[in-house]
């Protein structure tokens, strides 16, 4: 007898939630999307993913909801909304979660799961999901997918106390993504994996805002390229100081892979361009605090963070005067 297909909820149907939700729904999974500003557009036109990897993907019959209370209870919840809203997301997750649901946090930064864990009941399993994807939202219900698309999953906390129980849940999630055509893998150490992703996020996200440039011009200029590498090396040094050493070849490998990407404007660039709050706490404040606690200095990263805080404060002031 075939096991019933899990019911999947998408909390935050932007670029990340829209892409992975569409892939899972097209693979036959029962996927339910929580939307806010995009609700009317998606109900009328569906979800559109313009993918350089998979071609043009359209999801016509979208199971869309304005409120989490209207959603059926879901076995898996993929949280694609930005970490700036996590305090508001926790009640939505609780509302939409079935008993023993697996909650996958598809967000950038450090300390994400720890913050959410305090607001969620113990019966919900919390997993970290690290997305390696170049994607952004170009219009309501429209996602532009430029490259990559893989997800790494790791167990954080919940009622599964034994390593084999945790591994089984992670592998269940990996299998689900793979069945949808998404490259997915399990990570043994979630904290180390988050530091590894930060080594890419820290330079490119912040510099895209401060310098107003995507990955291609940042890598083509000797000065900005050197700055990218210096911030990457600081991230790796901080990870090691915090007890999560990263491979020696990581920086060169990341820079080489970025050289081969199409020109990509990271999520922080789009947040800034559209006047949305930037994920400064998770991507900069938390890792800088962890590094300082471990006695490791990150002067170039600290300077970038200070510049971003200035930009953020100025944006906030301008919004307040409108």
Coordinates of C-alpha atoms in Angstrom, one line a residue:
X1 CA 0.0 0.0 0.0
X2 CA 1.4 3.4 -1.0
X3 CA 1.9 5.9 1.8
X4 CA -0.2 9.0 1.5
X5 CA 1.5 12.0 0.0
X6 CA 2.4 14.7 2.6
X7 CA 0.5 18.0 2.6
X8 CA 2.9 20.9 2.2
X9 CA 2.4 24.5 3.2
X10 CA 4.3 27.4 1.9
X11 CA 4.7 30.3 4.3
X12 CA 5.9 33.3 2.3
X13 CA 5.3 32.9 -1.4
X14 CA 8.0 35.2 -2.8
X15 CA 10.9 34.0 -5.0
X16 CA 12.0 31.1 -2.7
X17 CA 8.5 29.9 -1.7
X18 CA 7.2 30.4 -5.2
X19 CA 9.9 28.4 -6.9
X20 CA 10.0 25.5 -4.5
X21 CA 6.3 25.4 -4.1
X22 CA 5.8 25.4 -7.8
X23 CA 8.3 22.6 -8.3
X24 CA 6.7 20.4 -5.6
X25 CA 3.1 21.1 -6.9
X26 CA 4.1 20.2 -10.4
X27 CA 5.5 16.9 -9.1
X28 CA 2.1 16.0 -7.8
X29 CA 2.4 17.1 -4.1
X30 CA -0.5 18.6 -2.3
X31 CA 0.9 22.2 -1.9
X32 CA -0.9 25.1 -0.2
X33 CA 0.3 28.7 -0.5
X34 CA -0.1 31.4 2.1
X35 CA -0.1 34.8 0.4
X36 CA -0.6 38.4 1.3
X37 CA 0.0 41.1 -1.3
X38 CA 0.1 38.5 -4.1
X39 CA -3.1 36.8 -3.3
X40 CA -5.4 38.3 -5.9
X41 CA -2.8 38.1 -8.7
X42 CA -2.1 34.4 -8.0
X43 CA -5.7 33.5 -7.6
X44 CA -6.4 35.1 -11.0
X45 CA -3.3 34.2 -13.0
X46 CA -1.5 31.4 -11.0
X47 CA 2.2 31.2 -10.3
X48 CA 4.7 31.7 -13.1
X49 CA 8.4 30.6 -12.8
X50 CA 10.6 31.7 -15.7
X51 CA 13.5 29.3 -15.2
X52 CA 16.8 29.3 -17.1
X53 CA 17.2 25.7 -15.8
X54 CA 13.7 24.2 -16.1
X55 CA 12.1 26.4 -18.7
X56 CA 8.8 28.2 -18.4
X57 CA 6.8 26.7 -15.5
X58 CA 3.2 27.7 -14.8
X59 CA 1.1 26.6 -11.9
X60 CA -2.5 27.3 -12.8
X61 CA -4.7 25.8 -10.0
X62 CA -3.0 27.3 -7.0
X63 CA -4.3 26.4 -3.6
X64 CA -3.9 30.0 -2.2
X65 CA -5.0 31.5 1.1
X66 CA -5.0 34.9 2.7
X67 CA -5.0 33.5 6.2
X68 CA -3.2 30.6 7.8
X69 CA -6.4 29.8 9.7
X70 CA -8.0 29.0 6.4
X71 CA -5.3 26.5 5.4
X72 CA -5.6 22.8 6.0
X73 CA -3.1 21.4 8.6
X74 CA 0.2 20.7 6.8
X75 CA 2.7 17.9 7.4
X76 CA 5.6 20.0 6.0
X77 CA 5.8 23.8 6.2
X78 CA 8.4 25.6 4.1
X79 CA 9.1 29.1 5.4
X80 CA 10.3 31.3 2.6
X81 CA 9.5 34.7 4.1
X82 CA 12.4 36.9 5.2
X83 CA 13.9 36.6 8.7
X84 CA 12.9 40.2 9.4
X85 CA 9.3 38.9 10.0
X86 CA 10.0 35.8 12.1
X87 CA 8.2 37.1 15.2
X88 CA 5.1 37.5 13.0
X89 CA 5.6 34.2 11.3
X90 CA 5.6 32.0 14.3
X91 CA 1.8 32.2 14.9
X92 CA 1.1 31.5 11.2
X93 CA 3.3 28.4 11.4
X94 CA 1.5 27.2 14.5
X95 CA -1.9 27.8 12.9
X96 CA -1.0 25.9 9.7
X97 CA 1.0 23.0 11.3
X98 CA -0.3 19.5 11.8
X99 CA 0.7 17.7 15.0
X100 CA 4.4 16.7 14.5
X101 CA 4.8 18.8 11.4
X102 CA 8.2 19.4 10.0
X103 CA 9.0 23.2 9.6
X104 CA 11.8 24.0 7.2
X105 CA 13.3 27.5 7.5
X106 CA 14.5 28.5 4.1
X107 CA 16.2 31.7 5.3
X108 CA 19.7 33.2 5.2
X109 CA 21.8 34.0 8.3
X110 CA 22.8 32.7 11.7
X111 CA 20.6 32.1 14.8
X112 CA 17.4 31.7 12.7
X113 CA 16.3 28.4 14.1
X114 CA 17.2 29.4 17.7
X115 CA 15.0 32.4 17.5
X116 CA 12.0 30.6 16.0
X117 CA 12.4 27.6 18.4
X118 CA 11.5 29.8 21.4
X119 CA 8.2 30.7 19.7
X120 CA 7.1 27.2 18.6
X121 CA 5.7 24.2 20.5
X122 CA 8.0 21.3 21.1
X123 CA 5.9 18.9 19.0
X124 CA 7.0 20.7 15.8
X125 CA 10.2 19.6 14.2
X126 CA 12.4 22.5 13.2
X127 CA 14.8 22.0 10.3
X128 CA 17.2 24.4 8.5
X129 CA 17.1 24.7 4.8
X130 CA 19.9 26.3 2.9
X131 CA 19.0 27.3 -0.6
X132 CA 21.6 27.6 -3.3
X133 CA 19.6 29.5 -5.9
X134 CA 19.7 32.6 -8.0
X135 CA 16.1 33.8 -8.1
X136 CA 14.0 36.9 -7.6
X137 CA 10.4 38.0 -7.9
X138 CA 9.9 40.3 -10.9
X139 CA 6.1 40.8 -10.5
X140 CA 3.3 39.6 -8.3
X141 CA 3.2 35.8 -8.7
X142 CA 6.2 35.8 -11.1
X143 CA 9.6 34.3 -10.2
X144 CA 12.8 34.7 -12.3
X145 CA 15.0 31.7 -11.8
X146 CA 18.5 32.4 -13.2
X147 CA 20.6 29.5 -12.0
X148 CA 21.2 26.7 -9.4
X149 CA 18.3 25.7 -7.2
X150 CA 19.6 23.1 -4.7
X151 CA 18.6 22.8 -1.0
X152 CA 20.6 21.4 1.9
X153 CA 18.6 20.2 4.9
X154 CA 19.6 19.7 8.5
X155 CA 17.7 18.9 11.7
X156 CA 17.7 21.6 14.4
X157 CA 15.3 20.7 17.2
X158 CA 12.0 19.1 18.2
X159 CA 10.7 15.9 19.6
X160 CA 13.1 13.6 17.6
X161 CA 15.9 13.2 20.2
X162 CA 17.8 10.3 18.7
X163 CA 20.2 11.0 15.8
X164 CA 18.7 8.2 13.7
X165 CA 15.2 9.7 14.2
X166 CA 16.5 13.2 13.1
X167 CA 18.3 11.7 10.1
X168 CA 15.2 9.9 9.0
X169 CA 13.2 13.1 9.0
X170 CA 15.9 14.9 7.1
X171 CA 16.1 12.2 4.5
X172 CA 12.3 12.3 4.1
X173 CA 12.6 16.0 3.2
X174 CA 15.5 15.3 0.9
X175 CA 13.5 12.6 -0.9
X176 CA 10.6 15.0 -1.2
X177 CA 12.7 17.7 -2.9
X178 CA 14.5 15.2 -5.2
X179 CA 11.1 13.8 -6.3
X180 CA 10.3 17.3 -7.4
X181 CA 13.4 17.7 -9.5
X182 CA 15.3 19.7 -6.9
X183 CA 18.9 18.8 -6.0
X184 CA 18.8 18.2 -2.3
X185 CA 21.2 16.8 0.3
X186 CA 21.4 16.2 4.1
X187 CA 23.9 18.1 6.2
X188 CA 25.3 16.6 9.3
X189 CA 26.1 19.9 11.1
X190 CA 23.5 22.6 10.5
X191 CA 25.4 25.4 12.3
X192 CA 28.5 24.7 10.2
X193 CA 26.4 24.7 7.0
X194 CA 25.0 28.1 7.9
X195 CA 28.4 29.5 8.4
X196 CA 29.5 28.1 5.0
X197 CA 26.6 29.8 3.3
X198 CA 27.3 33.0 5.2
X199 CA 30.7 33.1 3.6
X200 CA 28.9 33.8 0.3
X201 CA 26.0 35.8 1.6
X202 CA 28.1 38.3 3.7
X203 CA 30.1 39.8 0.8
X204 CA 27.7 39.7 -2.1
X205 CA 24.5 40.7 -0.3
X206 CA 25.9 43.8 1.4
X207 CA 28.2 44.9 -1.4
X208 CA 25.4 44.7 -4.0
X209 CA 23.6 47.3 -1.9
X210 CA 26.6 49.5 -1.0
X211 CA 28.1 49.4 -4.5
X212 CA 24.9 49.0 -6.5
X213 CA 26.2 46.1 -8.5
X214 CA 25.5 42.4 -9.2
X215 CA 28.0 39.5 -9.0
X216 CA 29.5 40.0 -12.5
X217 CA 30.8 43.5 -12.0
X218 CA 31.8 42.8 -8.5
X219 CA 34.0 39.9 -9.7
X220 CA 35.3 41.8 -12.8
X221 CA 36.8 44.7 -10.8
X222 CA 40.0 44.0 -8.9
X223 CA 39.2 46.2 -5.9
X224 CA 35.7 44.8 -5.3
X225 CA 36.9 41.2 -6.0
X226 CA 39.6 41.6 -3.4
X227 CA 37.0 43.0 -0.9
X228 CA 34.7 40.0 -1.6
X229 CA 37.6 37.6 -0.9
X230 CA 38.6 39.4 2.3
X231 CA 35.1 39.2 3.7
X232 CA 34.8 35.6 2.7
X233 CA 38.1 34.9 4.6
X234 CA 36.8 36.7 7.6
X235 CA 33.6 34.6 7.6
X236 CA 35.7 31.4 7.4
X237 CA 38.0 32.6 10.2
X238 CA 34.9 33.4 12.4
X239 CA 33.4 30.0 11.7
X240 CA 36.6 28.3 12.8
X241 CA 36.8 30.5 15.9
X242 CA 33.3 29.5 16.8
X243 CA 34.1 25.8 16.4
X244 CA 32.8 25.2 12.9
X245 CA 35.9 25.0 10.7
X246 CA 35.3 25.2 6.9
X247 CA 37.3 23.6 4.1
X248 CA 40.5 25.5 3.1
X249 CA 39.4 25.5 -0.5
X250 CA 36.0 27.0 0.2
X251 CA 36.8 30.6 -0.7
X252 CA 38.5 29.9 -4.0
X253 CA 35.8 27.4 -4.9
X254 CA 33.0 30.0 -4.1
X255 CA 34.7 32.7 -6.1
X256 CA 35.2 30.4 -9.0
X257 CA 31.6 29.3 -9.0
X258 CA 30.4 32.9 -8.8
X259 CA 32.6 33.7 -11.8
X260 CA 30.5 31.3 -13.8
X261 CA 27.1 32.6 -12.7
X262 CA 25.0 34.9 -14.8
X263 CA 25.1 38.4 -13.3
X264 CA 23.0 38.0 -10.1
X265 CA 21.6 40.7 -7.8
X266 CA 21.2 39.0 -4.4
X267 CA 18.0 39.3 -2.3
X268 CA 19.3 42.2 -0.2
X269 CA 19.7 44.3 -3.3
X270 CA 16.0 43.7 -4.2
X271 CA 14.9 44.4 -0.7
X272 CA 16.7 47.7 -0.7
X273 CA 15.5 48.6 -4.2
X274 CA 11.9 48.1 -3.2
X275 CA 12.2 49.8 0.2
X276 CA 11.8 46.6 2.2
X277 CA 13.8 46.0 5.5
X278 CA 17.1 44.2 4.9
X279 CA 18.1 41.1 6.7
X280 CA 20.9 42.8 8.6
X281 CA 20.4 41.0 12.0
X282 CA 20.6 37.5 10.7
X283 CA 23.3 38.0 8.0
X284 CA 25.6 40.5 9.9
X285 CA 24.7 41.2 13.5
X286 CA 24.4 37.6 14.7
X287 CA 27.6 36.3 13.1
X288 CA 29.5 39.4 14.1
X289 CA 28.4 39.0 17.7
X290 CA 29.3 35.2 17.6
X291 CA 32.8 36.1 16.2
X292 CA 33.3 38.8 18.9
X293 CA 32.3 36.4 21.6
X294 CA 34.9 33.9 20.2
X295 CA 37.6 36.6 20.2
X296 CA 37.8 36.9 16.4
X297 CA 37.8 40.3 14.7
X298 CA 36.0 40.9 11.4
X299 CA 36.9 44.5 10.5
X300 CA 35.9 44.6 6.9
X301 CA 32.6 42.8 7.6
X302 CA 32.0 45.2 10.5
X303 CA 32.6 48.2 8.2
X304 CA 30.2 46.8 5.6
X305 CA 27.6 46.2 8.3
X306 CA 28.0 49.8 9.5
X307 CA 27.5 51.1 6.0
X308 CA 24.4 49.0 5.6
X309 CA 23.0 50.2 8.9
X310 CA 23.5 53.8 7.7
X311 CA 21.6 53.1 4.5
X312 CA 18.8 51.2 6.4
X313 CA 18.4 54.1 8.9
X314 CA 18.2 56.7 6.1
X315 CA 15.6 54.6 4.3
X316 CA 13.6 54.3 7.6
X317 CA 13.8 58.1 8.1
X318 CA 12.7 58.8 4.6
X319 CA 9.7 56.4 5.0
X320 CA 8.8 58.2 8.2
X321 CA 8.7 61.6 6.4
X322 CA 6.4 60.3 3.6

